[in-house]
């Protein structure tokens, strides 16, 4: 879908990108990563001709990008950037309609598209259409940025650190949602980031760059298990088994059957029942199945009154979602000091949980694989 | 402060005729209205201390009350002092009354700033205006010296106001037509910017009278008159350029680079980017520049009277020539009113045109 053939960019003596060749297949996410100044952003900006290459050729869908005017080219390529770049003087709806308006869509068509896109990125159209960017939180603004890039339904998305300017928790949500949207839309995406975890989580293929050179272009698994150079090895980090957990989603290892009880009032009798025999914790949910806390059977058996064995929690903080990465779930679990963590849906309804044991299994599988590959990977420096 | 000024400084001045110095009279000369005025100023002081920024409407009420009572008190003073005086005797406004008026203005602006709803502004302005008109018609305000000077000028006064506005307005219009594009060019081309900003900056430093003098030579070379409306308008246009060019440039340069990048990356052409993104974002500053230019030009338009253009400056120069202070005032006060009106009108324009998305969060 996107082909770079021997593309170079020189600024006088400085070489920003050197003889880069790359092919991104239809529907794939290619993450460009590397230390700052490695040429990843330059590469992205050459695709939509915000920067013209010094030499080489870039093809999108088989057509040379220089065969049409830059404006026409860019209207066909979705573009989202780090600081979002939302137009502050235009409403959310107006921002999303930017490219459709340039393409001359009629008004009802554009309005319908705005509704559709806001729903897609998880924002209520009725509430958000007429807001101005300054009224949005960082995460909401990033969602609108993604919706804007998708507005004219371009086959290709160019994203330059689109989730770079938000807090880690929001970033995690945005990544999960991006993965969901991408699964649905199957765009060809070029995604620039400097965050290895983000790359591992979202990429079909990672292009790791350094000083304008492509170091390795392969699947995240291949970069983790068979780094082509010492630089790739070091860049991907020593905790490769842990990193690999970023590729696995909570729903893949989640336990669906968990002991639950409705509110804490029946705790005494609950404790006598079998559920305490098979698990230390019994989740407490409300009438709608929403997570409210848990009951600690051990503490109860050790003689505390039932009320003291109950821990009340806010599901927004104490639980993960099915599309959360296992790495994130593990880090949250350890952060809270528990051996398992509840899984809830978007409304807080309890779906199940993930236990440390389950994660260990996944990790061991990875370790075994690495050990099998020969401990320290072979590197040609 | 207005209160102290009211009491301590002369409130009204009685002169035997329009040009000689006169005898000062305290606020008591206004009789009952004088006492009322003191009370109103006292109320204003209380209002400003008690409400300190919380409820602007009280300050507005105090300001309009002071204004109205002041007008009636001056009228009463004029009537009282002129009773039994010689036919050419005049009563001028004293320092105390001016300071009371200034105090009312301060209260009004403070109140207008703090007040969110606009109805209080409207009501207080209408009350003050009606009070002033009433004082003019029935309260003897028309017997003050400045009003007598106005009556002497007759229709010529309004002609001068008209010319003043026409000259200033034309210059402002031309400066906008030239200045805004220059501002855009400045934002686009750094080399041109250095030259343009330096040139308009230098023009700004030339004293206005000197500029009028300097213009005579090149205009003569072109076979054009060195005096009259043409050089006047040229000079005013040159002065208006700096704020307009500079603020247009600053407004455009201040647009976040990421926003421009996003627009470009989505396929906007140069002109679409300018019209749909950069211009709306720079608009508040562009209007700000036009506002500064308008106030500046209304002021300098007075000087143009020197080269034979009939602006309000003519009354000032005439008044100075005749040492008739109140004639000077008849020229100066309307200019202040014009400047304030232009300022207010452009602020309203800014409110109406600037997108709510980028208005100050406070408003």
XYZ file of N, CA, C and O in Angstrom, chain B residues 54-165:
448
model
N -16.875 42.618 43.285
C -17.839 41.529 43.297
C -19.066 41.839 42.467
O -19.444 41.064 41.612
N -19.701 42.996 42.759
C -20.888 43.326 41.980
C -20.687 44.648 41.275
O -20.788 45.716 41.873
N -20.383 44.540 39.996
C -20.106 45.733 39.204
C -21.305 46.647 39.107
O -21.150 47.855 38.961
N -22.531 46.085 39.231
C -23.707 46.924 39.000
C -23.819 48.055 40.020
O -24.295 49.141 39.698
N -23.338 47.818 41.251
C -23.374 48.888 42.259
C -22.445 50.017 41.863
O -22.770 51.190 42.019
N -21.276 49.664 41.346
C -20.333 50.695 40.925
C -20.921 51.489 39.760
O -20.807 52.717 39.696
N -21.567 50.780 38.839
C -22.185 51.450 37.698
C -23.263 52.416 38.167
O -23.352 53.552 37.691
N -24.060 51.963 39.129
C -25.128 52.812 39.652
C -24.530 54.064 40.296
O -24.986 55.189 40.039
N -23.479 53.872 41.095
C -22.834 55.005 41.756
C -22.275 55.976 40.722
O -22.433 57.197 40.831
N -21.642 55.418 39.674
C -21.028 56.259 38.652
C -22.078 57.098 37.949
O -21.899 58.315 37.759
N -23.202 56.459 37.561
C -24.204 57.246 36.836
C -24.847 58.262 37.760
O -25.161 59.380 37.338
N -25.028 57.892 39.044
C -25.599 58.846 39.994
C -24.698 60.069 40.124
O -25.169 61.215 40.058
N -23.401 59.842 40.279
C -22.468 60.973 40.414
C -22.540 61.851 39.174
O -22.595 63.081 39.247
N -22.555 61.213 37.990
C -22.561 61.973 36.744
C -23.792 62.881 36.664
O -23.685 64.075 36.371
N -24.954 62.282 36.938
C -26.194 63.056 36.820
C -26.215 64.200 37.832
O -26.479 65.356 37.484
N -25.899 63.874 39.087
C -25.945 64.915 40.124
C -24.921 65.997 39.836
O -25.181 67.193 40.013
N -23.764 65.578 39.311
C -22.715 66.541 38.975
C -23.232 67.532 37.935
O -23.031 68.751 38.047
N -23.898 67.001 36.911
C -24.416 67.864 35.847
C -25.409 68.878 36.420
O -25.339 70.072 36.117
N -26.322 68.371 37.231
C -27.315 69.291 37.830
C -26.655 70.273 38.771
O -27.034 71.435 38.825
N -25.672 69.824 39.514
C -24.994 70.729 40.463
C -24.276 71.831 39.705
O -24.322 73.006 40.083
N -23.623 71.485 38.598
C -22.930 72.500 37.803
C -23.931 73.498 37.240
O -23.679 74.716 37.226
N -25.034 72.941 36.780
C -26.069 73.815 36.250
C -26.571 74.792 37.315
O -26.683 75.996 37.079
N -26.796 74.223 38.491
C -27.289 75.058 39.597
C -26.253 76.114 39.968
O -26.588 77.295 40.184
N -24.971 75.692 40.008
C -23.903 76.639 40.347
C -23.869 77.773 39.326
O -23.749 78.952 39.671
N -23.952 77.404 38.045
C -23.899 78.408 36.987
C -25.050 79.405 37.157
O -24.847 80.624 37.138
N -26.245 78.872 37.357
C -27.406 79.749 37.500
C -27.228 80.671 38.693
O -27.468 81.885 38.610
N -26.782 80.113 39.822
C -26.630 80.914 41.046
C -25.581 82.012 40.863
O -25.810 83.169 41.179
N -24.404 81.613 40.335
C -23.298 82.563 40.251
C -23.582 83.665 39.237
O -23.142 84.801 39.386
N -24.317 83.319 38.165
C -24.557 84.312 37.127
C -25.668 85.282 37.494
O -25.841 86.316 36.877
N -26.430 84.882 38.529
C -27.525 85.771 38.941
C -26.934 87.096 39.405
O -26.108 87.131 40.304
N -27.313 88.141 38.747
C -26.843 89.458 39.150
C -25.437 89.779 38.685
O -24.882 90.810 39.021
N -24.786 88.908 37.914
C -23.442 89.221 37.419
C -23.561 89.992 36.109
O -24.639 90.133 35.535
N -22.389 90.506 35.644
C -22.358 91.282 34.399
C -22.753 90.400 33.219
O -22.601 89.187 33.281
N -23.248 91.003 32.124
C -23.738 90.209 30.996
C -22.679 89.307 30.356
O -23.013 88.240 29.838
N -21.393 89.719 30.353
C -20.366 88.890 29.704
C -19.728 87.881 30.655
O -18.794 87.192 30.294
N -20.232 87.870 31.885
C -19.633 86.958 32.865
C -19.830 85.498 32.439
O -20.818 85.149 31.794
N -18.859 84.672 32.776
C -18.938 83.250 32.419
C -18.694 82.389 33.661
O -17.963 82.796 34.557
N -19.261 81.208 33.668
C -18.954 80.256 34.734
C -18.298 79.024 34.105
O -18.881 78.360 33.241
N -17.051 78.739 34.507
C -16.341 77.564 33.980
C -16.353 76.443 35.003
O -16.566 76.678 36.190
N -16.079 75.270 34.494
C -16.043 74.103 35.373
C -14.719 74.093 36.126
O -13.658 74.242 35.527
N -14.781 73.919 37.434
C -13.568 73.952 38.238
C -12.923 72.578 38.376
O -13.497 71.551 37.996
N -11.725 72.595 38.924
C -10.947 71.355 39.075
C -11.684 70.287 39.873
O -11.618 69.109 39.563
N -12.380 70.730 40.921
C -13.094 69.772 41.750
C -14.132 69.004 40.953
O -14.251 67.782 41.061
N -14.861 69.733 40.092
C -15.896 69.090 39.296
C -15.268 68.118 38.295
O -15.765 67.015 38.068
N -14.151 68.539 37.692
C -13.474 67.641 36.741
C -13.046 66.359 37.433
O -13.219 65.261 36.901
N -12.481 66.515 38.616
C -12.014 65.316 39.317
C -13.171 64.413 39.719
O -13.066 63.194 39.678
N -14.308 65.039 40.078
C -15.479 64.225 40.408
C -15.916 63.422 39.185
O -16.253 62.245 39.277
N -15.854 64.093 38.017
C -16.219 63.415 36.774
C -15.248 62.259 36.503
O -15.648 61.149 36.131
N -13.947 62.544 36.734
C -12.940 61.493 36.523
C -13.200 60.316 37.465
O -13.116 59.152 37.073
N -13.558 60.665 38.722
C -13.866 59.606 39.685
C -15.018 58.750 39.207
O -14.973 57.516 39.274
N -16.056 59.413 38.664
C -17.213 58.673 38.155
C -16.784 57.757 37.018
O -17.220 56.604 36.917
N -15.885 58.273 36.156
C -15.419 57.466 35.023
C -14.683 56.227 35.515
O -14.875 55.117 35.009
N -13.827 56.420 36.538
C -13.081 55.273 37.084
C -14.044 54.228 37.624
O -13.939 53.035 37.326
N -15.046 54.697 38.389
C -16.046 53.782 38.941
C -16.762 53.049 37.808
O -17.012 51.854 37.865
N -17.082 53.795 36.742
C -17.848 53.214 35.644
C -17.051 52.110 34.976
O -17.552 51.022 34.718
N -15.766 52.385 34.710
C -14.955 51.364 34.021
C -14.725 50.153 34.925
O -14.762 49.016 34.473
N -14.500 50.436 36.218
C -14.322 49.316 37.151
C -15.583 48.466 37.180
O -15.533 47.239 37.137
N -16.741 49.135 37.219
C -18.011 48.419 37.246
C -18.258 47.661 35.961
O -18.658 46.507 35.973
N -17.955 48.303 34.830
C -18.171 47.661 33.530
C -17.296 46.426 33.405
O -17.674 45.434 32.791
N -16.124 46.481 34.002
C -15.197 45.345 33.930
C -15.721 44.164 34.742
O -15.631 43.021 34.320
N -16.265 44.484 35.904
C -16.709 43.409 36.783
C -18.080 42.850 36.432
O -18.418 41.752 36.816
N -18.846 43.629 35.689
C -20.230 43.229 35.427
C -20.311 42.245 34.269
O -19.811 42.511 33.179
N -20.954 41.109 34.506
C -21.065 40.118 33.437
C -22.248 40.408 32.525
O -22.157 40.388 31.314
N -23.399 40.685 33.137
C -24.588 40.992 32.344
C -24.443 42.364 31.710
O -23.747 43.235 32.233
N -25.092 42.558 30.570
C -24.927 43.838 29.891
C -26.029 44.811 30.249
O -25.920 45.982 29.963
N -27.113 44.321 30.841
C -28.243 45.223 31.069
C -27.861 46.347 32.013
O -28.279 47.484 31.836
N -27.011 46.037 33.016
C -26.619 47.068 33.976
C -25.849 48.186 33.271
O -26.023 49.366 33.577
N -25.013 47.792 32.301
C -24.274 48.780 31.515
C -25.251 49.682 30.781
O -25.143 50.908 30.810
N -26.222 49.043 30.120
C -27.197 49.788 29.327
C -27.996 50.739 30.195
O -28.113 51.927 29.881
N -28.497 50.239 31.308
C -29.339 51.055 32.188
C -28.546 52.237 32.733
O -28.984 53.383 32.664
N -27.331 51.974 33.232
C -26.571 53.066 33.852
C -26.177 54.101 32.803
O -26.215 55.306 33.066
N -25.827 53.646 31.573
C -25.477 54.616 30.543
C -26.686 55.463 30.174
O -26.571 56.683 30.006
N -27.860 54.816 30.049
C -29.049 55.584 29.658
C -29.411 56.593 30.727
O -29.754 57.740 30.424
N -29.334 56.151 32.003
C -29.664 57.071 33.099
C -28.736 58.265 33.067
O -29.173 59.425 33.150
N -27.421 58.010 32.881
C -26.457 59.110 32.862
C -26.742 60.044 31.694
O -26.735 61.280 31.848
N -27.027 59.473 30.520
C -27.289 60.293 29.340
C -28.542 61.142 29.526
O -28.533 62.358 29.282
N -29.623 60.488 29.998
C -30.872 61.219 30.219
C -30.665 62.333 31.247
O -31.156 63.450 31.070
N -29.915 62.007 32.313
C -29.646 62.997 33.350
C -28.914 64.206 32.790
O -29.245 65.363 33.095
N -27.920 63.924 31.931
C -27.138 64.998 31.325
C -28.025 65.862 30.434
O -27.984 67.095 30.491
N -28.839 65.204 29.597
C -29.721 65.945 28.699
C -30.704 66.794 29.499
O -30.951 67.956 29.171
N -31.220 66.183 30.576
C -32.159 66.907 31.426
C -31.506 68.143 32.030
O -32.069 69.237 32.027
N -30.270 67.956 32.518
C -29.540 69.072 33.121
C -29.291 70.148 32.080
O -29.333 71.343 32.366
N -29.041 69.705 30.829
C -28.790 70.671 29.754
C -30.045 71.474 29.465
O -30.004 72.698 29.300
N -31.204 70.811 29.455
C -32.445 71.475 29.070
C -33.030 72.310 30.197
O -33.470 73.432 29.992
N -33.032 71.742 31.417
C -33.747 72.415 32.515
C -32.850 72.827 33.675
O -33.234 73.596 34.510
N -31.666 72.268 33.756
C -30.878 72.438 34.971
C -29.869 73.561 34.909
O -29.027 73.679 35.787
N -29.881 74.341 33.834
C -28.949 75.450 33.768
C -27.558 75.053 33.314
O -26.633 75.856 33.328
N -27.405 73.791 32.885
C -26.092 73.363 32.415
C -25.703 74.183 31.178
O -24.540 74.457 30.926
N -26.729 74.582 30.417
C -26.491 75.364 29.206
C -25.923 76.744 29.482
O -25.525 77.458 28.571
N -25.888 77.148 30.735
C -25.365 78.490 31.047
C -23.877 78.437 31.370
O -23.262 79.484 31.569
N -23.314 77.235 31.425
C -21.867 77.124 31.638
C -21.143 77.700 30.439
O -21.645 77.670 29.307
N -19.922 78.126 30.681
C -19.164 78.798 29.632
C -18.955 77.910 28.409
O -19.080 78.349 27.269
N -18.654 76.616 28.657
C -18.371 75.729 27.526
C -19.606 75.598 26.638
O -19.527 75.539 25.412
N -20.798 75.626 27.261
C -22.037 75.523 26.488
C -22.268 76.802 25.701
O -22.771 76.780 24.577
N -21.884 77.926 26.312
C -22.021 79.189 25.598
C -21.113 79.208 24.372
O -21.495 79.645 23.280
N -19.867 78.684 24.559
C -18.953 78.602 23.423
C -19.556 77.740 22.320
O -19.442 78.041 21.131
N -20.200 76.634 22.736
C -20.833 75.739 21.767
C -21.922 76.482 21.003
O -21.988 76.419 19.776
N -22.734 77.249 21.753
C -23.805 77.996 21.111
C -23.217 79.011 20.119
O -23.749 79.215 19.029
N -22.083 79.626 20.495
C -21.439 80.602 19.613
C -20.953 79.951 18.327
O -20.987 80.548 17.250
N -20.437 78.717 18.447
C -19.930 78.029 17.261
C -21.074 77.627 16.342
O -20.924 77.612 15.128
N -22.194 77.290 16.958
C -23.368 76.924 16.165
C -23.113 75.707 15.297
O -22.396 74.793 15.688
N -23.673 75.705 14.087
C -23.553 74.511 13.218
C -22.100 74.203 12.852
O -21.785 73.067 12.502
N -21.226 75.207 12.950
C -19.831 74.968 12.573
C -19.202 73.872 13.433
O -18.365 73.120 12.968
N -19.650 73.776 14.689
C -19.108 72.755 15.591
C -19.308 71.360 15.004
O -18.385 70.561 14.931
N -20.527 71.108 14.556
C -20.821 69.775 14.027
C -20.095 69.530 12.719
O -19.735 68.387 12.408
N -19.862 70.620 11.962
C -19.076 70.490 10.745
C -17.657 70.017 11.088
O -17.099 69.140 10.432
N -17.115 70.629 12.166
C -15.758 70.257 12.584
C -15.719 68.798 13.037
O -14.806 68.048 12.692
N -16.749 68.387 13.811
C -16.812 66.991 14.245
C -16.849 66.064 13.030
O -16.133 65.065 12.948
N -17.682 66.473 12.058
C -17.808 65.659 10.839
C -16.490 65.541 10.100
O -16.071 64.436 9.720
N -15.808 66.658 9.920
C -14.525 66.637 9.213
C -13.517 65.788 9.983
O -12.776 64.992 9.406
N -13.516 65.981 11.296
C -12.598 65.222 12.147
C -12.793 63.722 11.914
O -11.843 62.982 11.659
N -14.060 63.302 11.976
C -14.362 61.885 11.784
C -14.014 61.435 10.377
O -13.468 60.344 10.180
